[in-house]
């Protein structure tokens, strides 16, 4: 997440939600994503969720963040896949 924030020049404290798609993630995978969130400077209060939709996990994660922004629920979010 740190590289995304550096490239976009967005402060980690401004991120309100993170949604990542990952197919067949091991049980400990969520903890690794939470650690990456904190190390990047995104506060623990920001939402973090993982989506598993097989081949379209990353696309669904991006669509979820875009929908939340469009609905006015959040202003800044990170969506992607691994």
XYZ file of C-alpha atoms in Angstrom:
82
model
C 0.000 0.000 0.000
C 2.909 2.334 0.641
C 3.881 2.441 -3.056
C 0.315 3.326 -4.040
C 0.242 6.181 -1.557
C 3.641 7.474 -2.712
C 2.682 7.368 -6.403
C -0.648 9.099 -5.875
C 0.644 11.501 -3.199
C -2.300 10.613 -0.966
C -1.774 10.672 2.793
C -2.413 7.324 4.448
C -4.582 9.059 7.016
C -6.983 10.083 4.212
C -7.739 6.483 3.153
C -11.108 5.388 4.506
C -11.434 1.852 3.103
C -9.282 -0.857 1.552
C -10.667 -3.795 -0.388
C -8.339 -6.444 -1.820
C -9.225 -9.422 -3.953
C -7.318 -12.646 -3.491
C -8.259 -16.122 -4.643
C -7.585 -18.962 -2.190
C -5.863 -16.867 0.463
C -4.392 -18.740 3.432
C -6.020 -18.093 6.825
C -3.150 -15.826 7.885
C -3.464 -13.648 4.765
C -5.778 -11.109 6.375
C -3.221 -10.432 9.114
C -0.563 -9.724 6.461
C -2.858 -7.219 4.745
C -3.617 -5.498 8.065
C 0.130 -5.222 8.779
C 0.732 -3.727 5.308
C -2.048 -1.239 5.966
C -0.534 -0.075 9.248
C 3.054 0.036 7.935
C 1.883 2.193 5.004
C 0.420 4.726 7.420
C -3.245 3.934 6.837
C -4.945 4.097 10.240
C -6.415 0.906 11.711
C -9.775 2.692 11.781
C -9.932 2.445 7.968
C -11.941 -0.522 6.790
C -10.109 -3.534 5.380
C -11.792 -6.397 3.624
C -10.779 -9.280 1.418
C -12.847 -10.647 -1.458
C -12.567 -14.098 -3.030
C -14.378 -14.339 -6.359
C -11.937 -16.659 -8.074
C -10.655 -14.994 -11.268
C -12.489 -11.703 -10.736
C -11.459 -10.971 -7.140
C -9.355 -7.902 -7.923
C -11.949 -6.501 -10.304
C -14.683 -6.946 -7.697
C -12.533 -5.199 -5.070
C -11.995 -2.178 -7.338
C -15.712 -2.099 -8.198
C -16.582 -2.154 -4.484
C -14.368 0.859 -3.732
C -15.639 2.736 -6.805
C -19.227 2.078 -5.751
C -18.568 3.330 -2.205
C -17.022 6.539 -3.585
C -19.882 7.052 -6.034
C -22.446 6.537 -3.246
C -20.689 9.115 -1.069
C -19.841 6.581 1.641
C -16.108 7.276 1.361
C -13.905 9.846 -0.380
C -10.694 7.849 -0.802
C -10.186 4.102 -0.921
C -7.785 1.494 -2.265
C -9.015 -1.443 -4.320
C -6.919 -4.085 -5.993
C -5.935 -7.693 -6.260
C -3.003 -9.904 -5.431
